[in-house]
Structures are given as C-alpha cells and as structure tokens.
XYZ file of N, CA, C and O in Angstrom:
412
model
N 11.782 -5.901 61.660
C 12.301 -6.656 60.527
C 11.395 -7.871 60.304
O 11.066 -8.599 61.218
N 11.025 -8.082 59.048
C 10.178 -9.211 58.679
C 11.015 -10.484 58.623
O 12.175 -10.461 58.209
N 10.408 -11.593 59.045
C 11.091 -12.893 59.015
C 10.795 -13.567 57.680
O 9.813 -14.267 57.531
N 11.664 -13.357 56.674
C 11.499 -13.965 55.351
C 12.032 -15.396 55.348
O 11.476 -16.275 54.712
N 13.151 -15.584 56.037
C 13.801 -16.895 56.112
C 13.885 -17.337 57.567
O 14.176 -16.532 58.449
N 13.691 -18.610 57.801
C 13.847 -19.163 59.141
C 15.239 -19.769 59.269
O 15.946 -19.944 58.268
N 15.611 -20.105 60.491
C 16.902 -20.762 60.692
C 16.936 -22.099 59.965
O 17.971 -22.514 59.461
N 15.796 -22.747 59.881
C 15.722 -24.013 59.144
C 16.022 -23.785 57.659
O 16.721 -24.584 57.023
N 15.493 -22.682 57.105
C 15.779 -22.347 55.699
C 17.284 -22.129 55.501
O 17.874 -22.624 54.532
N 17.892 -21.385 56.422
C 19.319 -21.080 56.302
C 20.155 -22.345 56.441
O 21.113 -22.548 55.696
N 19.784 -23.237 57.364
C 20.504 -24.502 57.484
C 20.384 -25.310 56.186
O 21.340 -25.928 55.737
N 19.200 -25.306 55.572
C 19.005 -26.014 54.309
C 19.848 -25.424 53.190
O 20.459 -26.155 52.396
N 19.905 -24.101 53.125
C 20.723 -23.425 52.107
C 22.198 -23.741 52.339
O 22.941 -24.052 51.402
N 22.628 -23.693 53.607
C 24.029 -23.976 53.931
C 24.378 -25.413 53.571
O 25.454 -25.681 53.033
N 23.480 -26.330 53.851
C 23.741 -27.727 53.510
C 23.818 -27.910 51.997
O 24.700 -28.585 51.486
N 22.888 -27.280 51.269
C 22.869 -27.389 49.817
C 24.153 -26.844 49.205
O 24.694 -27.399 48.247
N 24.649 -25.733 49.746
C 25.851 -25.097 49.200
C 27.123 -25.599 49.870
O 28.213 -25.122 49.581
N 26.963 -26.564 50.782
C 28.085 -27.189 51.490
C 28.930 -26.184 52.249
O 30.160 -26.179 52.175
N 28.224 -25.295 52.963
C 28.880 -24.327 53.824
C 28.616 -24.760 55.259
O 27.461 -24.864 55.674
N 29.657 -25.019 56.004
C 29.501 -25.430 57.392
C 29.245 -24.225 58.279
O 30.056 -23.307 58.327
N 28.104 -24.199 58.960
C 27.764 -23.106 59.875
C 27.524 -23.669 61.268
O 26.815 -24.661 61.425
N 28.108 -23.012 62.260
C 27.836 -23.393 63.645
C 26.444 -22.879 64.009
O 25.889 -22.021 63.312
N 25.847 -23.377 65.114
C 24.520 -22.878 65.510
C 24.477 -21.366 65.679
O 23.505 -20.708 65.290
N 25.546 -20.773 66.226
C 25.590 -19.312 66.369
C 25.636 -18.609 65.024
O 25.019 -17.554 64.824
N 26.389 -19.191 64.101
C 26.486 -18.596 62.760
C 25.161 -18.685 62.020
O 24.819 -17.787 61.253
N 24.394 -19.761 62.243
C 23.084 -19.893 61.594
C 22.179 -18.748 62.036
O 21.494 -18.128 61.215
N 22.194 -18.438 63.322
C 21.378 -17.331 63.827
C 21.780 -15.995 63.229
O 20.928 -15.207 62.795
N 23.091 -15.727 63.201
C 23.567 -14.454 62.629
C 23.284 -14.387 61.132
O 22.887 -13.350 60.601
N 23.481 -15.500 60.432
C 23.243 -15.527 58.988
C 21.759 -15.319 58.687
O 21.408 -14.624 57.735
N 20.894 -15.901 59.515
C 19.451 -15.720 59.328
C 19.090 -14.251 59.460
O 18.364 -13.697 58.625
N 19.611 -13.598 60.497
C 19.332 -12.169 60.700
C 19.888 -11.345 59.538
O 19.208 -10.440 59.026
N 21.115 -11.651 59.109
C 21.732 -10.903 58.004
C 20.947 -11.060 56.705
O 20.686 -10.077 55.997
N 20.561 -12.286 56.372
C 19.824 -12.510 55.120
C 18.459 -11.833 55.146
O 18.021 -11.257 54.150
N 17.778 -11.881 56.292
C 16.490 -11.201 56.397
C 16.656 -9.691 56.272
O 15.821 -9.015 55.665
N 17.743 -9.154 56.810
C 18.027 -7.727 56.678
C 18.284 -7.355 55.215
O 17.816 -6.318 54.728
N 19.009 -8.190 54.516
C 19.287 -7.939 53.092
C 17.992 -7.958 52.293
O 17.755 -7.082 51.449
N 17.141 -8.934 52.558
C 15.860 -9.010 51.841
C 15.012 -7.781 52.151
O 14.385 -7.207 51.254
N 14.998 -7.330 53.414
C 14.253 -6.114 53.774
C 14.784 -4.889 53.024
O 14.026 -4.009 52.630
N 16.103 -4.831 52.807
C 16.679 -3.672 52.119
C 16.242 -3.599 50.653
O 16.342 -2.545 50.023
N 15.754 -4.710 50.118
C 15.290 -4.724 48.726
C 13.822 -4.338 48.593
O 13.291 -4.282 47.483
N 13.159 -4.072 49.696
C 11.725 -3.752 49.679
C 11.358 -2.587 48.750
O 10.310 -2.633 48.102
N 12.154 -1.526 48.644
C 11.765 -0.421 47.753
C 11.538 -0.841 46.293
O 10.783 -0.195 45.563
N 12.158 -1.918 45.880
C 11.981 -2.387 44.507
C 10.524 -2.749 44.246
O 10.014 -2.572 43.142
N 9.833 -3.230 45.268
C 8.435 -3.664 45.103
C 7.492 -2.494 44.877
O 6.337 -2.697 44.522
N 7.966 -1.261 45.088
C 7.109 -0.086 44.931
C 6.972 0.363 43.475
O 6.133 1.193 43.167
N 7.782 -0.163 42.580
C 7.715 0.230 41.176
C 6.529 -0.438 40.497
O 6.220 -1.592 40.727
N 5.863 0.327 39.627
C 4.752 -0.222 38.843
C 5.356 -0.913 37.624
O 5.860 -0.260 36.712
N 5.286 -2.222 37.621
C 5.888 -2.996 36.544
C 4.842 -3.655 35.668
O 5.153 -4.571 34.908
N 3.619 -3.164 35.724
C 2.539 -3.707 34.905
C 2.895 -3.557 33.427
O 3.222 -2.475 32.946
N 2.889 -4.658 32.704
C 3.164 -4.643 31.275
C 4.642 -4.643 30.908
O 4.977 -4.601 29.731
N 5.538 -4.664 31.890
C 6.969 -4.686 31.608
C 7.388 -6.133 31.425
O 7.171 -6.980 32.285
N 7.974 -6.415 30.269
C 8.423 -7.773 29.970
C 9.681 -8.102 30.777
O 10.551 -7.250 30.938
N 9.789 -9.324 31.266
C 11.011 -9.703 31.980
C 12.223 -9.654 31.060
O 12.119 -9.944 29.872
N 13.343 -9.252 31.608
C 14.587 -9.178 30.860
C 15.555 -10.210 31.419
O 15.768 -10.269 32.616
N 16.106 -11.010 30.548
C 17.047 -12.024 30.987
C 18.481 -11.605 30.717
O 19.407 -12.303 31.074
N 18.663 -10.484 30.050
C 19.987 -9.942 29.802
C 19.866 -8.426 29.872
O 18.896 -7.863 29.361
N 20.813 -7.739 30.489
C 20.683 -6.296 30.649
C 20.671 -5.502 29.345
O 20.239 -4.368 29.320
N 21.129 -6.098 28.268
C 21.119 -5.395 26.984
C 20.113 -6.093 26.093
O 20.449 -6.992 25.323
N 18.855 -5.723 26.231
C 17.723 -6.229 25.487
C 17.924 -7.340 24.484
O 18.066 -8.489 24.828
N 17.910 -7.024 23.185
C 17.906 -8.028 22.132
C 19.287 -8.495 21.729
O 19.517 -8.818 20.567
N 20.212 -8.523 22.665
C 21.569 -8.942 22.347
C 21.577 -10.406 21.919
O 20.992 -11.263 22.549
N 22.218 -10.664 20.822
C 22.361 -12.049 20.377
C 23.849 -12.394 20.416
O 24.669 -11.574 20.806
N 24.174 -13.578 20.001
C 25.551 -14.012 20.047
C 26.429 -13.060 19.239
O 26.258 -12.923 18.030
N 27.352 -12.414 19.925
C 28.223 -11.449 19.250
C 29.597 -12.034 18.943
O 30.488 -11.322 18.520
N 29.755 -13.323 19.179
C 31.032 -13.961 18.897
C 31.166 -14.208 17.398
O 30.195 -14.508 16.722
N 32.359 -14.096 16.936
C 32.598 -14.372 15.520
C 32.560 -15.877 15.292
O 32.703 -16.657 16.226
N 32.400 -16.261 14.054
C 32.459 -17.672 13.722
C 33.868 -18.191 14.000
O 34.859 -17.487 13.785
N 33.942 -19.397 14.483
C 35.217 -20.015 14.789
C 35.762 -20.661 13.520
O 35.421 -21.785 13.175
N 36.582 -19.889 12.816
C 37.130 -20.362 11.555
C 38.650 -20.485 11.686
O 39.304 -19.570 12.178
N 39.207 -21.584 11.256
C 40.666 -21.727 11.366
C 41.380 -20.737 10.449
O 40.924 -20.457 9.338
N 42.454 -20.183 10.975
C 43.286 -19.264 10.191
C 44.726 -19.750 10.313
O 45.094 -20.388 11.302
N 45.541 -19.444 9.338
C 46.931 -19.885 9.411
C 47.631 -19.262 10.609
O 47.413 -18.100 10.931
N 48.474 -20.042 11.286
C 49.230 -19.546 12.436
C 50.625 -19.129 12.027
O 50.956 -19.049 10.844
N 51.437 -18.859 13.029
C 52.823 -18.493 12.782
C 53.618 -19.726 12.377
O 53.350 -20.833 12.840
N 54.610 -19.506 11.567
C 55.573 -20.571 11.315
C 56.515 -20.600 12.516
O 56.571 -19.645 13.304
N 57.260 -21.673 12.657
C 58.190 -21.768 13.780
C 59.225 -20.650 13.702
O 59.575 -20.048 14.716
N 59.664 -20.333 12.514
C 60.659 -19.271 12.342
C 60.083 -17.914 12.754
O 60.760 -17.115 13.399
N 58.822 -17.646 12.370
C 58.199 -16.379 12.765
C 58.042 -16.296 14.284
O 58.275 -15.244 14.884
N 57.635 -17.390 14.911
C 57.430 -17.390 16.352
C 58.740 -17.142 17.091
O 58.774 -16.458 18.110
N 59.829 -17.679 16.583
C 61.120 -17.542 17.250
C 61.902 -16.308 16.821
O 62.966 -16.023 17.379
N 61.404 -15.556 15.846
C 62.175 -14.456 15.260
C 62.571 -13.387 16.280
O 63.627 -12.781 16.142
N 61.797 -13.109 17.294
C 62.129 -12.081 18.283
C 62.603 -12.663 19.609
O 62.775 -11.940 20.576
N 62.777 -13.970 19.676
C 63.220 -14.599 20.923
C 64.661 -14.193 21.213
O 65.524 -14.300 20.340
N 64.954 -13.745 22.436
C 66.331 -13.371 22.742
C 67.279 -14.556 22.675
O 68.433 -14.404 22.297
N 66.777 -15.756 23.042
C 67.606 -16.962 22.966
C 66.742 -18.104 22.460
O 65.567 -18.210 22.782
N 67.336 -18.948 21.662
C 66.632 -20.127 21.158
C 67.633 -21.254 20.950
O 68.818 -21.010 20.805
N 67.103 -22.472 20.983
C 67.975 -23.627 20.790
C 67.141 -24.762 20.213
O 66.066 -25.076 20.733
N 67.605 -25.360 19.150
C 66.944 -26.497 18.509
C 65.473 -26.216 18.200
O 64.600 -27.052 18.429
N 65.164 -24.998 17.742
C 63.801 -24.654 17.367
C 62.877 -24.393 18.537
O 61.658 -24.397 18.384
N 63.437 -24.156 19.730
C 62.623 -23.889 20.931
C 63.085 -22.603 21.593
O 64.220 -22.172 21.433
N 62.182 -21.992 22.374
C 62.562 -20.842 23.185
C 63.498 -21.313 24.280
O 63.284 -22.361 24.885
N 64.512 -20.540 24.572
C 65.447 -20.842 25.640
C 65.226 -19.776 26.707
O 65.418 -18.580 26.458
N 64.797 -20.202 27.904
C 64.449 -19.239 28.953
C 65.276 -19.531 30.194
O 65.724 -20.656 30.412
N 65.458 -18.507 31.073
C 66.201 -18.732 32.310
C 65.439 -19.697 33.216
O 64.219 -19.691 33.273
N 66.174 -20.531 33.934
C 65.581 -21.451 34.890
C 64.973 -20.650 36.040
O 65.575 -19.681 36.514
N 63.805 -21.046 36.521
C 63.181 -20.340 37.634
C 63.165 -21.207 38.897
O 62.697 -20.792 39.924
N 63.704 -22.416 38.804
C 63.668 -23.319 39.956
C 65.015 -23.413 40.657
O 65.230 -24.298 41.472
N 65.923 -22.531 40.370
C 67.171 -22.469 41.084
C 68.295 -23.346 40.570
O 69.355 -23.385 41.172
N 68.085 -24.079 39.486
C 69.178 -24.912 38.967
C 70.236 -24.067 38.268
O 71.332 -24.518 38.009
N 69.893 -22.867 37.907
C 70.807 -22.002 37.197
C 70.835 -22.326 35.715
O 70.406 -23.385 35.290
N 71.319 -21.409 34.943
C 71.429 -21.622 33.497
C 70.083 -21.457 32.785
O 69.092 -21.097 33.369
N 70.139 -21.722 31.499
C 68.935 -21.608 30.675
C 68.340 -22.984 30.462
O 69.006 -23.996 30.501
N 67.016 -23.026 30.221
C 66.317 -24.292 29.977
C 65.500 -24.143 28.723
O 64.944 -23.215 28.399
C-alpha cells in the first residue's frame, strides 16, 4: 500500500474538521484513508486527453428553477374549509402535550 497521507496529514485534517481522534485512531484512520485512495487507482488508467472537466454531472444544465413570482394564496375561508374543527378563524387541533382537549 502506498503512503499517500501521513499521520501528520490526518491529524491536520482532523483538527481542521474538528474531529477528535486519539493517537490509536489517527493510525487506523491513516491506514484507512490510504487504502481508500489506493482503491481509486484504476481511475488513473483512463485516457482523458482532451476531455473537458465537468463540474455538474448533467453537462450544460442551467438554472431550472422557475422565476419567483408572487401568486395569490388561499383566503382564510378556503384554508379552513376542510378543517374538521375550527375556532375564531383558526385550526383547532388536539393537544399533544397531555393537557387534554383541543387547542
């Protein structure tokens, strides 16, 4: 296994990401990260000459969000029309904190 990262590198990464690692964990994490990097080695075998970098998996995707335009909402009567219980223009729901009754 190639040594891509040293224990010093892993301690620096852990400090940057505010992950507390014991000395034993630093050693295991170093071995694990180097193993993960080694597992990616086959990617380097592809001929990527002339291939443009892609920053999004769907090529020329642009903003697909609609314009944020205000639209009329429900009236209070429409919003309450299917409510099983209502009182003074508000939804009336069962209490969930144990006081009993509706709130």
